[in-house]
PDB file of C-alpha atoms in Angstrom:
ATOM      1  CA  UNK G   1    -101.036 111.059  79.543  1.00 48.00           C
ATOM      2  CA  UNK G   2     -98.760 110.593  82.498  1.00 43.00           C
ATOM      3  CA  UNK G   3     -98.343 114.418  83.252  1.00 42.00           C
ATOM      4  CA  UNK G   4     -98.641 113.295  86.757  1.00 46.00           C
ATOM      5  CA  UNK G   5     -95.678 111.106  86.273  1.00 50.00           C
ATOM      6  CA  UNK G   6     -92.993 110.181  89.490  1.00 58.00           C
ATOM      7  CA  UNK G   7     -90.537 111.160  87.021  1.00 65.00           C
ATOM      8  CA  UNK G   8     -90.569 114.908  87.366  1.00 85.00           C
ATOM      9  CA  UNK G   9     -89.056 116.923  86.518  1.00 96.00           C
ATOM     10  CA  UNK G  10     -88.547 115.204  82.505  1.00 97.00           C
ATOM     11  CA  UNK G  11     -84.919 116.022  81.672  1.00 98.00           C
ATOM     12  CA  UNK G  12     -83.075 115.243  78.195  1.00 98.00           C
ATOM     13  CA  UNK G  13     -80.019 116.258  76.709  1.00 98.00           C
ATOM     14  CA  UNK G  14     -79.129 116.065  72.977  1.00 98.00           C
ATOM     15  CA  UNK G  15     -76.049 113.980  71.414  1.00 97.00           C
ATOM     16  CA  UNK G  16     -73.042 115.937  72.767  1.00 98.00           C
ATOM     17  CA  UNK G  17     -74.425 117.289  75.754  1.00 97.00           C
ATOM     18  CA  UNK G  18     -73.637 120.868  74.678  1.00 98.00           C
ATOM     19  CA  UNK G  19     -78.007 121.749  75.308  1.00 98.00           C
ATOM     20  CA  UNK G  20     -80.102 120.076  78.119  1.00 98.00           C
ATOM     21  CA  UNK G  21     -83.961 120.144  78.782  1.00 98.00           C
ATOM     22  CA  UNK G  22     -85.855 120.282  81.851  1.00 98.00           C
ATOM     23  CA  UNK G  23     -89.916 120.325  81.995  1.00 98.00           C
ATOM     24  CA  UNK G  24     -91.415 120.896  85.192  1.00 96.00           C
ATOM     25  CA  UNK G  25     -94.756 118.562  84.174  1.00 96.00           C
ATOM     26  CA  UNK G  26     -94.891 115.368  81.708  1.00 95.00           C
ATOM     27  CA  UNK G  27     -95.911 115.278  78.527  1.00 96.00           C
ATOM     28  CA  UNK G  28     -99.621 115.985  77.105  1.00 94.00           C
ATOM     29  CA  UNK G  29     -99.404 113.538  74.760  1.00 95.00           C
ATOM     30  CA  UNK G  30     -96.588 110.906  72.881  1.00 96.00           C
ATOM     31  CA  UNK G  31     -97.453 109.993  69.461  1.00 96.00           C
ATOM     32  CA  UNK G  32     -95.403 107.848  66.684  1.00 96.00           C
ATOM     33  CA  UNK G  33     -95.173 110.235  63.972  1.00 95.00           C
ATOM     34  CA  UNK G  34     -94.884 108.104  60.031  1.00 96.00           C
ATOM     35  CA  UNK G  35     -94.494 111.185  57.974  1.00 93.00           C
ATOM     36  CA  UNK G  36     -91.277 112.141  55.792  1.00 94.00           C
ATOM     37  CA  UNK G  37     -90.474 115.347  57.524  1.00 93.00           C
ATOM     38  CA  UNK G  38     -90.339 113.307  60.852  1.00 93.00           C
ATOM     39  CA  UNK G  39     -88.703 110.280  59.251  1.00 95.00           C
ATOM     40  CA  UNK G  40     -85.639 113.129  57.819  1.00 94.00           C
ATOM     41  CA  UNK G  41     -85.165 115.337  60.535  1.00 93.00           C
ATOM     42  CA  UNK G  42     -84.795 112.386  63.058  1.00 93.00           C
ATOM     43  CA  UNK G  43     -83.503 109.700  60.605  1.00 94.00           C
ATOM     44  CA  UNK G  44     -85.337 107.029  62.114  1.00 96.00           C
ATOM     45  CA  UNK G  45     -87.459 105.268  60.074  1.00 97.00           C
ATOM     46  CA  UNK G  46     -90.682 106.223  62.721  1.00 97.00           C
ATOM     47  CA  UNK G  47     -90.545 109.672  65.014  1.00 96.00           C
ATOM     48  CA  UNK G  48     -91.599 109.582  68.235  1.00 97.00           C
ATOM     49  CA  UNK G  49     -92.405 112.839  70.362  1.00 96.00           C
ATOM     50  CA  UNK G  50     -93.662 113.930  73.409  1.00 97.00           C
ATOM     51  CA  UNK G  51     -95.869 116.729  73.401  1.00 96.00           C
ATOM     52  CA  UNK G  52     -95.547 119.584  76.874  1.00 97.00           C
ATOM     53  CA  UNK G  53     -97.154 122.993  77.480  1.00 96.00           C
ATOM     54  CA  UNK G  54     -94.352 125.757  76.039  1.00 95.00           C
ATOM     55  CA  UNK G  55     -94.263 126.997  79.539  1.00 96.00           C
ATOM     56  CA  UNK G  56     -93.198 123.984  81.235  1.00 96.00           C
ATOM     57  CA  UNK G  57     -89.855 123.810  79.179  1.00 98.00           C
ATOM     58  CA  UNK G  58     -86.791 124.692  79.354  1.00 98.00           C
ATOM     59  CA  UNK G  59     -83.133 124.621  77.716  1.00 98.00           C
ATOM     60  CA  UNK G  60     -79.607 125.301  78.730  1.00 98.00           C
ATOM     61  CA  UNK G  61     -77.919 127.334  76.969  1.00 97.00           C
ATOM     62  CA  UNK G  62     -80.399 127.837  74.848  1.00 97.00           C
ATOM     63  CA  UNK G  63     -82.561 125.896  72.298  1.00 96.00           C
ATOM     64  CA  UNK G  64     -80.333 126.016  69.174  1.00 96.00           C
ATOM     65  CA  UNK G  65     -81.035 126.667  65.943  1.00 97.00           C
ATOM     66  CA  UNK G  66     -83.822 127.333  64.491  1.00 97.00           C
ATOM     67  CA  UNK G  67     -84.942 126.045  61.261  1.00 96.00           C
ATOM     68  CA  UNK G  68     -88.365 126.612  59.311  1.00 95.00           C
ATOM     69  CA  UNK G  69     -88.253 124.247  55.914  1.00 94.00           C
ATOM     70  CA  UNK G  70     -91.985 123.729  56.009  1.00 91.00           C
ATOM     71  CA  UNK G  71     -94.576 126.739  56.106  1.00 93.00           C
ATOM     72  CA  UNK G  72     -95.398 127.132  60.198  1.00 93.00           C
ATOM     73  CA  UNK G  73     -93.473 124.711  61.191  1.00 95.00           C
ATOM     74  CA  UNK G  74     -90.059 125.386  63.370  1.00 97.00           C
ATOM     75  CA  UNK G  75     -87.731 122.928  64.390  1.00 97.00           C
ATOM     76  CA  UNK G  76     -84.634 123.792  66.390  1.00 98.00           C
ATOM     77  CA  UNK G  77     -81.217 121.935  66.298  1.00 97.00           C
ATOM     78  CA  UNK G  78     -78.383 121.786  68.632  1.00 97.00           C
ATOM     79  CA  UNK G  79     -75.579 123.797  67.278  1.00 96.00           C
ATOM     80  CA  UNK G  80     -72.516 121.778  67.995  1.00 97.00           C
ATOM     81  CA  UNK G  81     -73.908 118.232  67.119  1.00 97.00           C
ATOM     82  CA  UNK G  82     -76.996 118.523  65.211  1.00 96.00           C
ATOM     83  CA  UNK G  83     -79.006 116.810  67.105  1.00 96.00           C
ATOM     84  CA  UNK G  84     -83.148 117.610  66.456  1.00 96.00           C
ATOM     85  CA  UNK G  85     -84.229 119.558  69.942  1.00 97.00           C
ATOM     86  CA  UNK G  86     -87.990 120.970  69.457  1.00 97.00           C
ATOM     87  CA  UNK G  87     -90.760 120.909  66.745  1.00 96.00           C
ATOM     88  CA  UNK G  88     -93.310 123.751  67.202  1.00 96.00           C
ATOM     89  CA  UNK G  89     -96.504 123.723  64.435  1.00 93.00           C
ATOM     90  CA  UNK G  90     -98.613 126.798  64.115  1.00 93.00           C
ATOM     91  CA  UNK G  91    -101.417 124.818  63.958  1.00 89.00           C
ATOM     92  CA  UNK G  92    -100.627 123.225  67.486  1.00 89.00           C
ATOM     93  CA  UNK G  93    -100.196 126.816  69.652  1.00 90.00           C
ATOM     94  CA  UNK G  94     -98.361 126.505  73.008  1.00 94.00           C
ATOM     95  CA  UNK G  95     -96.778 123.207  72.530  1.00 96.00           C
ATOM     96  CA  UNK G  96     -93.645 121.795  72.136  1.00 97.00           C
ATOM     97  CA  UNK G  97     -92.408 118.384  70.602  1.00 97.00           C
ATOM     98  CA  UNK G  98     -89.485 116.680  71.673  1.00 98.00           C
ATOM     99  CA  UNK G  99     -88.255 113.615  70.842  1.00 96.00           C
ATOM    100  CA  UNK G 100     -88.628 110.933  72.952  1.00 97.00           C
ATOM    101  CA  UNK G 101     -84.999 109.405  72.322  1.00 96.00           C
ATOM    102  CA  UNK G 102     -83.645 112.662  73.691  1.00 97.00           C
ATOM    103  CA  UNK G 103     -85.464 112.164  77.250  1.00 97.00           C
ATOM    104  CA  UNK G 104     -83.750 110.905  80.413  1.00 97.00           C
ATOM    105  CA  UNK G 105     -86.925 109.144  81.218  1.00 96.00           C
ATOM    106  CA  UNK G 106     -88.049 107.679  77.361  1.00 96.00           C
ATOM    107  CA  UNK G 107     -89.155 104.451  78.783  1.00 95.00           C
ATOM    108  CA  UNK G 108     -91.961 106.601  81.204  1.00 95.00           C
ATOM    109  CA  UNK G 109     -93.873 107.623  78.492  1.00 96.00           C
ATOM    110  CA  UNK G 110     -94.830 105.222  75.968  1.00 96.00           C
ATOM    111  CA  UNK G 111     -96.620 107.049  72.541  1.00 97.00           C
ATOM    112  CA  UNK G 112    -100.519 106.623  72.991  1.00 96.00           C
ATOM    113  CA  UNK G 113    -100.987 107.384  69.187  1.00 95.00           C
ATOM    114  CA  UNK G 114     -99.715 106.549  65.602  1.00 96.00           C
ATOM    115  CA  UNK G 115    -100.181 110.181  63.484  1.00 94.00           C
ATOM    116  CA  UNK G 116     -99.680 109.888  59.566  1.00 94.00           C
ATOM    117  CA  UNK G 117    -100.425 106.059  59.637  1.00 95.00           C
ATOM    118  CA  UNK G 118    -100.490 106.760  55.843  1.00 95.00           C
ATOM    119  CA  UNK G 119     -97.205 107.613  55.476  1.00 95.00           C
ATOM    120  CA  UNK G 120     -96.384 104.648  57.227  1.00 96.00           C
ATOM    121  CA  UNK G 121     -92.526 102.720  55.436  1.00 96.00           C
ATOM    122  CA  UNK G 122     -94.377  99.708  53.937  1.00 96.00           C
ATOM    123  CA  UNK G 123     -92.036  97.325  55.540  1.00 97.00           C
ATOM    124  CA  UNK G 124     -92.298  98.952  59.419  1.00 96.00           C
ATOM    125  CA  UNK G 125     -94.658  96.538  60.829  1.00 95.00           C
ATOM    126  CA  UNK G 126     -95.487  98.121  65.001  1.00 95.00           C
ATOM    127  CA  UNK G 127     -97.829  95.364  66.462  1.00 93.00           C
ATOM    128  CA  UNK G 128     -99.862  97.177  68.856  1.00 95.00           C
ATOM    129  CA  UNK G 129    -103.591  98.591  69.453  1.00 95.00           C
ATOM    130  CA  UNK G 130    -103.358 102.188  69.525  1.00 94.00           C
ATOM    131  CA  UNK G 131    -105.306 104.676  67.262  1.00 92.00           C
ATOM    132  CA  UNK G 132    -103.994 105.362  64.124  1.00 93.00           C
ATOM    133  CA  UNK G 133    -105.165 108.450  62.490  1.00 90.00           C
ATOM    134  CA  UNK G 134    -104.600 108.296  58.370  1.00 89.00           C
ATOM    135  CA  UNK G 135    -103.042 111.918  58.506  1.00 79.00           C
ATOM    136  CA  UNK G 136    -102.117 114.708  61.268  1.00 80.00           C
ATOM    137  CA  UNK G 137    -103.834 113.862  64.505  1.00 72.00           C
ATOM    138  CA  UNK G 138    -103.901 117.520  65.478  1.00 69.00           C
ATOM    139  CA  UNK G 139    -107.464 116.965  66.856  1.00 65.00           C
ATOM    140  CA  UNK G 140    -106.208 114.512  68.938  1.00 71.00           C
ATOM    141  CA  UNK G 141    -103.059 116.565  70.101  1.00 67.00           C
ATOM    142  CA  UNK G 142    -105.393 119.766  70.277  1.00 60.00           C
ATOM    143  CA  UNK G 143    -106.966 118.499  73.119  1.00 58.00           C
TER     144      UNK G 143
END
C-alpha cells in the first residue's frame, strides 16, 4: 500500500469535528468490507477502511466510545455525533481500521481488496479487478 504516500501525515476528523486523527505513516492496507456489521455501523451499503499500525495513530481528545457488540471486536464512536472512529479485531493485533470517508486524504488510498465478497447486497454491482476473498481476508490483512 501507499504507506510511503506524499500525503503524510493522514489526518481525518469525524462528522462534527468534536475528535480528529492524525497517523504519522499511510495505511497497510484499504479493503471494501460487504459484511452486515460493516454495512450497520457505517450505514453504507459497502465499508471501506484503511488499515495503520496502532502506533502510528492518534486522536484528539480522545477516541470516543467504545463499543464491543461482537466477541473481540471493538469499535469506538465519537461521543457528540456518533460518528464510527476505529474498528480493532483480536484476530488482527496492532491494527487499527478507520474509515476511509473519515480521512482528509480518502481519494490517496484507493481499497486494494473486497473482504466478505459473500456478503456482498445482491444489487451492489463494483466493476473492478481486485481480489475478492469469499469471507474475512485476515490473511491478507495479516500480512
Amino acid at each position: 500500500m501507499s504507506s510511503e504516500s506524499s500525503a503524510l501525515p493522514v489526518t481525518g476528523r469525524c462528522y462534527c469535528g468534536k475528535t480528529s486523527f492524525r497517523a504519522e505513516a499511510g495505511p497497510a492496507s484499504v479493503a471494501y468490507c460487504h459484511c452486515s456489521d460493516c454495512r450497520r455501523v457505517t450505514g453504507a451499503p459497502v465499508a471501506a477502511f484503511a488499515a495503520f499500525e496502532n502506533t502510528a495513530v492518534t486522536f484528539s481528545p480522545d477516541e470516543g466510545r467504545a463499543v464491543s457488540i461482537t466477541a473481540g471486536v471493538t469499535r469506538t464512536f465519537c461521543e457528540t455525533c456518533g460518528s464510527p472512529l476505529s474498528g480493532r479485531y483480536d484476530y488482527l493485533p496492532d491494527t487499527i481500521f478507520i474509515a476511509v470517508g473519515l480521512l482528509d486524504q480518502a481519494d490517496a488510498f484507493p481499497p486494494e481488496l473486497h473482504a466478505h465478497a459473500s456478503n456482498r447486497l445482491v444489487w451492489l454491482h463494483i466493476d473492478d479487478e481486485l481480489e475478492r476473498h469469499a469471507k474475512s481476508a485476515r490473511s491478507r490483512l495479516n500480512r
